[in-house]
Coordinates of C-alpha atoms in Angstrom, one line a residue:
Chain A
X1 CA 45.8 42.6 158.9
X2 CA 45.2 43.2 162.7
X3 CA 47.1 41.7 165.2
X4 CA 48.0 42.3 169.0
X5 CA 51.9 42.0 170.4
X6 CA 52.1 41.9 174.0
X7 CA 55.8 42.7 175.0
X8 CA 55.9 40.6 177.6
X9 CA 55.1 37.0 178.6
X10 CA 55.7 37.7 182.7
X11 CA 56.0 40.9 184.5
X12 CA 57.2 40.3 188.3
X13 CA 57.1 43.7 190.7
X14 CA 56.6 44.0 194.1
X15 CA 53.8 45.3 196.1
X16 CA 53.3 48.8 196.2
X17 CA 55.2 49.3 193.5
X18 CA 53.9 50.4 189.3
X19 CA 52.7 48.2 186.7
X20 CA 53.4 48.7 183.0
X21 CA 52.0 45.7 180.9
X22 CA 52.9 46.6 177.6
X23 CA 50.8 45.9 174.6
X24 CA 51.1 46.8 170.5
X25 CA 48.8 46.8 167.5
X26 CA 48.2 46.7 164.0
X27 CA 44.9 47.6 162.4
X28 CA 44.0 48.6 159.2
X29 CA 41.1 50.2 160.8
X30 CA 40.1 52.8 164.0
X31 CA 40.5 50.2 166.4
X32 CA 38.6 49.4 169.6
X33 CA 40.8 47.8 172.5
X34 CA 40.3 46.2 175.3
X35 CA 42.3 44.9 178.3
X36 CA 41.3 41.9 179.9
X37 CA 42.3 39.8 182.8
X38 CA 42.1 36.4 184.1
X39 CA 42.4 34.6 187.3
X40 CA 43.6 30.9 187.6
X41 CA 41.0 29.0 186.8
X42 CA 38.6 31.8 186.2
X43 CA 36.7 33.5 182.6
X44 CA 37.9 37.0 181.6
X45 CA 37.1 39.6 183.3
X46 CA 36.9 43.1 181.5
X47 CA 39.4 46.1 182.8
X48 CA 38.6 48.7 180.4
X49 CA 38.3 49.7 177.0
X50 CA 39.0 52.7 174.2
X51 CA 37.0 53.3 171.5
X52 CA 38.3 57.0 170.5
X53 CA 36.4 58.9 173.0
X54 CA 39.4 60.0 175.0
X55 CA 42.8 58.6 174.4
X56 CA 43.4 57.7 178.2
X57 CA 40.8 55.1 179.8
X58 CA 40.2 54.4 183.2
X59 CA 39.7 51.4 184.4
X60 CA 38.2 48.7 187.2
X61 CA 40.4 48.1 190.3
X62 CA 43.1 51.5 189.6
X63 CA 43.9 50.3 186.4
X64 CA 44.1 52.6 183.2
X65 CA 45.8 52.6 179.2
X66 CA 47.1 55.3 177.3
X67 CA 46.4 54.7 173.4
X68 CA 48.7 56.1 171.3
X69 CA 48.2 56.0 168.0
X70 CA 51.6 57.3 166.5
X71 CA 53.4 54.5 168.5
X72 CA 50.3 52.1 168.0
X73 CA 50.2 51.5 171.4
X74 CA 47.9 50.9 174.2
X75 CA 49.8 49.9 177.3
X76 CA 48.3 48.9 180.4
X77 CA 49.2 50.6 184.1
X78 CA 48.5 51.2 187.5
X79 CA 50.5 53.6 190.3
X80 CA 50.7 50.4 192.8
X81 CA 50.8 46.8 192.7
X82 CA 48.3 45.1 195.1
X83 CA 49.1 41.0 195.3
X84 CA 45.2 40.5 194.2
X85 CA 46.1 42.1 190.7
X86 CA 48.5 39.0 190.2
X87 CA 46.5 36.9 187.6
X88 CA 47.5 37.1 183.4
X89 CA 46.5 39.9 181.4
X90 CA 45.5 40.3 177.6
X91 CA 45.2 43.2 175.5
X92 CA 42.7 42.8 172.5
X93 CA 41.9 43.8 169.1
X94 CA 38.5 43.8 167.1
X95 CA 38.8 41.7 164.1
X96 CA 37.3 44.9 162.4
X97 CA 35.0 45.6 159.2
X98 CA 31.2 45.1 160.4
X99 CA 33.5 41.9 162.5
X100 CA 33.5 41.8 166.3
X101 CA 35.4 38.8 167.6
X102 CA 38.2 39.7 169.1
X103 CA 42.2 39.0 168.5
X104 CA 44.0 38.3 171.6
X105 CA 47.6 38.7 172.4
X106 CA 49.3 35.8 174.0
X107 CA 49.1 37.0 177.3
X108 CA 50.9 38.5 180.1
X109 CA 51.7 37.3 183.3
X110 CA 51.8 39.5 186.2
X111 CA 53.8 38.2 189.6
X112 CA 52.9 40.8 192.5
X113 CA 55.8 39.9 195.0
X114 CA 55.3 41.0 198.5
Chain B
X1 CA 22.0 41.7 186.3
X2 CA 23.9 37.9 186.4
X3 CA 26.8 37.4 184.1
X4 CA 27.1 34.9 181.1
X5 CA 26.7 31.3 182.3
X6 CA 28.5 28.2 180.8
X7 CA 27.6 24.7 181.8
X8 CA 29.4 22.6 182.2
X9 CA 32.5 23.6 184.0
X10 CA 34.5 20.7 183.5
X11 CA 34.4 17.6 181.3
X12 CA 36.2 14.7 180.8
X13 CA 35.3 13.2 177.6
X14 CA 37.8 10.2 175.3
X15 CA 39.3 10.5 171.8
X16 CA 36.6 10.0 169.2
X17 CA 33.4 11.0 171.6
X18 CA 31.3 14.1 170.8
X19 CA 30.5 16.9 173.0
X20 CA 28.2 20.2 173.8
X21 CA 28.7 23.0 175.9
X22 CA 26.1 25.3 176.6
X23 CA 26.1 29.1 177.3
X24 CA 24.0 31.7 178.5
X25 CA 24.4 34.9 177.6
X26 CA 23.6 38.2 179.8
X27 CA 20.0 39.1 179.9
X28 CA 19.3 41.2 176.6
X29 CA 22.1 40.5 175.1
X30 CA 22.1 38.6 171.8
X31 CA 24.8 38.6 170.1
X32 CA 27.6 35.0 171.7
X33 CA 30.9 34.1 170.5
X34 CA 33.0 31.1 171.8
X35 CA 37.0 30.8 172.0
X36 CA 39.3 28.3 173.0
X37 CA 42.1 29.0 174.8
X38 CA 44.8 26.6 175.2
X39 CA 48.5 27.4 176.5
X40 CA 50.2 26.8 173.1
X41 CA 47.7 28.6 170.9
X42 CA 46.5 30.9 173.1
X43 CA 43.0 32.0 172.8
X44 CA 41.6 31.8 169.4
X45 CA 38.1 33.0 168.1
X46 CA 35.5 29.6 167.5
X47 CA 32.1 31.6 166.0
X48 CA 30.1 34.6 166.7
X49 CA 26.3 34.1 167.0
X50 CA 23.7 36.7 166.2
X51 CA 19.9 36.4 166.2
X52 CA 20.3 32.6 165.6
X53 CA 22.5 33.3 162.6
X54 CA 25.9 32.5 162.7
X55 CA 27.7 35.6 161.6
X56 CA 31.3 34.6 162.1
X57 CA 33.7 31.6 162.0
X58 CA 37.3 31.3 162.8
X59 CA 40.2 28.9 161.7
X60 CA 38.5 25.6 162.7
X61 CA 37.9 22.7 161.6
X62 CA 33.6 21.5 160.7
X63 CA 34.5 19.1 163.6
X64 CA 33.3 22.5 165.7
X65 CA 29.9 23.4 164.9
X66 CA 27.5 25.7 167.2
X67 CA 23.8 27.3 167.0
X68 CA 22.4 29.4 168.8
X69 CA 18.2 29.8 170.0
X70 CA 15.6 32.3 169.8
X71 CA 15.9 32.8 173.7
X72 CA 20.0 33.7 172.8
X73 CA 21.0 30.6 174.4
X74 CA 24.4 28.9 172.9
X75 CA 25.8 25.6 172.1
X76 CA 28.7 24.6 170.8
X77 CA 29.6 21.0 169.6
X78 CA 32.8 19.0 169.2
X79 CA 32.4 16.1 167.4
X80 CA 35.2 13.0 166.8
X81 CA 37.2 14.7 170.0
X82 CA 41.2 14.8 169.5
X83 CA 43.5 15.0 172.4
X84 CA 44.5 18.6 170.9
X85 CA 40.7 19.7 171.9
X86 CA 42.0 19.9 175.1
X87 CA 41.1 23.0 176.5
X88 CA 39.6 25.8 178.1
X89 CA 36.4 26.6 175.8
X90 CA 35.2 30.9 177.3
X91 CA 31.8 31.8 175.7
X92 CA 31.3 35.6 175.4
X93 CA 28.0 37.9 175.2
X94 CA 27.5 41.3 173.8
X95 CA 24.5 43.0 173.3
X96 CA 25.1 43.8 169.7
X97 CA 27.9 42.8 167.2
X98 CA 30.3 44.9 165.3
X99 CA 34.0 46.0 166.8
X100 CA 32.4 48.7 169.3
X101 CA 30.8 46.2 171.2
X102 CA 32.0 45.3 174.7
X103 CA 32.2 41.1 174.9
X104 CA 31.7 39.5 178.6
X105 CA 33.0 36.2 179.3
X106 CA 31.4 33.3 181.3
X107 CA 33.9 31.2 183.5
X108 CA 34.5 28.7 180.9
X109 CA 34.2 25.3 180.3
X110 CA 37.2 23.1 180.7
X111 CA 37.3 20.0 178.2
X112 CA 39.4 17.1 178.9
X113 CA 40.0 14.9 176.1
X114 CA 41.7 11.5 177.2

């Protein structure tokens, strides 16, 4: 069965320090994997997408994620947090087969302290 | 290119009423998916439409229904509203259907059932 686990419900960092948001997945297919960000009272914005072309994926706003099949992980990182990064982040996996609908993790709320 | 638009943005209804939400996908996109987001259950897939046909359906009661028009615009309907239907309803579009496709989300419709 397909599943996504975001290991931290809340992460707090200081501005200028690195960000690490953790995501583990379970899939019987060769997965695509996505990270989305949701700012308060907004929809989801795509940060980046993995589709097996390269294991290190660069996204918008300085974020990147590394696909590690052996660890079934797809952690999101950023070298230096900015106040505007404060938001909720979701890791997602397509249901699989011919189905594109997404299974989402529970989300990680990122707080950035000045 | 304009993004996914959803109307209305906010809605207040009472128990037992019905509601219709509308979604206009990105121009050229033929697949529209709907998701429900609540604090307790997170993001859950409702259904996906592609070329006016429902392709996939999530685990929701029959009170939740949808349709897609020939111009790819989609509506979802919830009949006999319950308090637990209060949620943010997100629409996403993609150019095609399938697990490799990126879904682009609208801002959502926030439904409050009193």
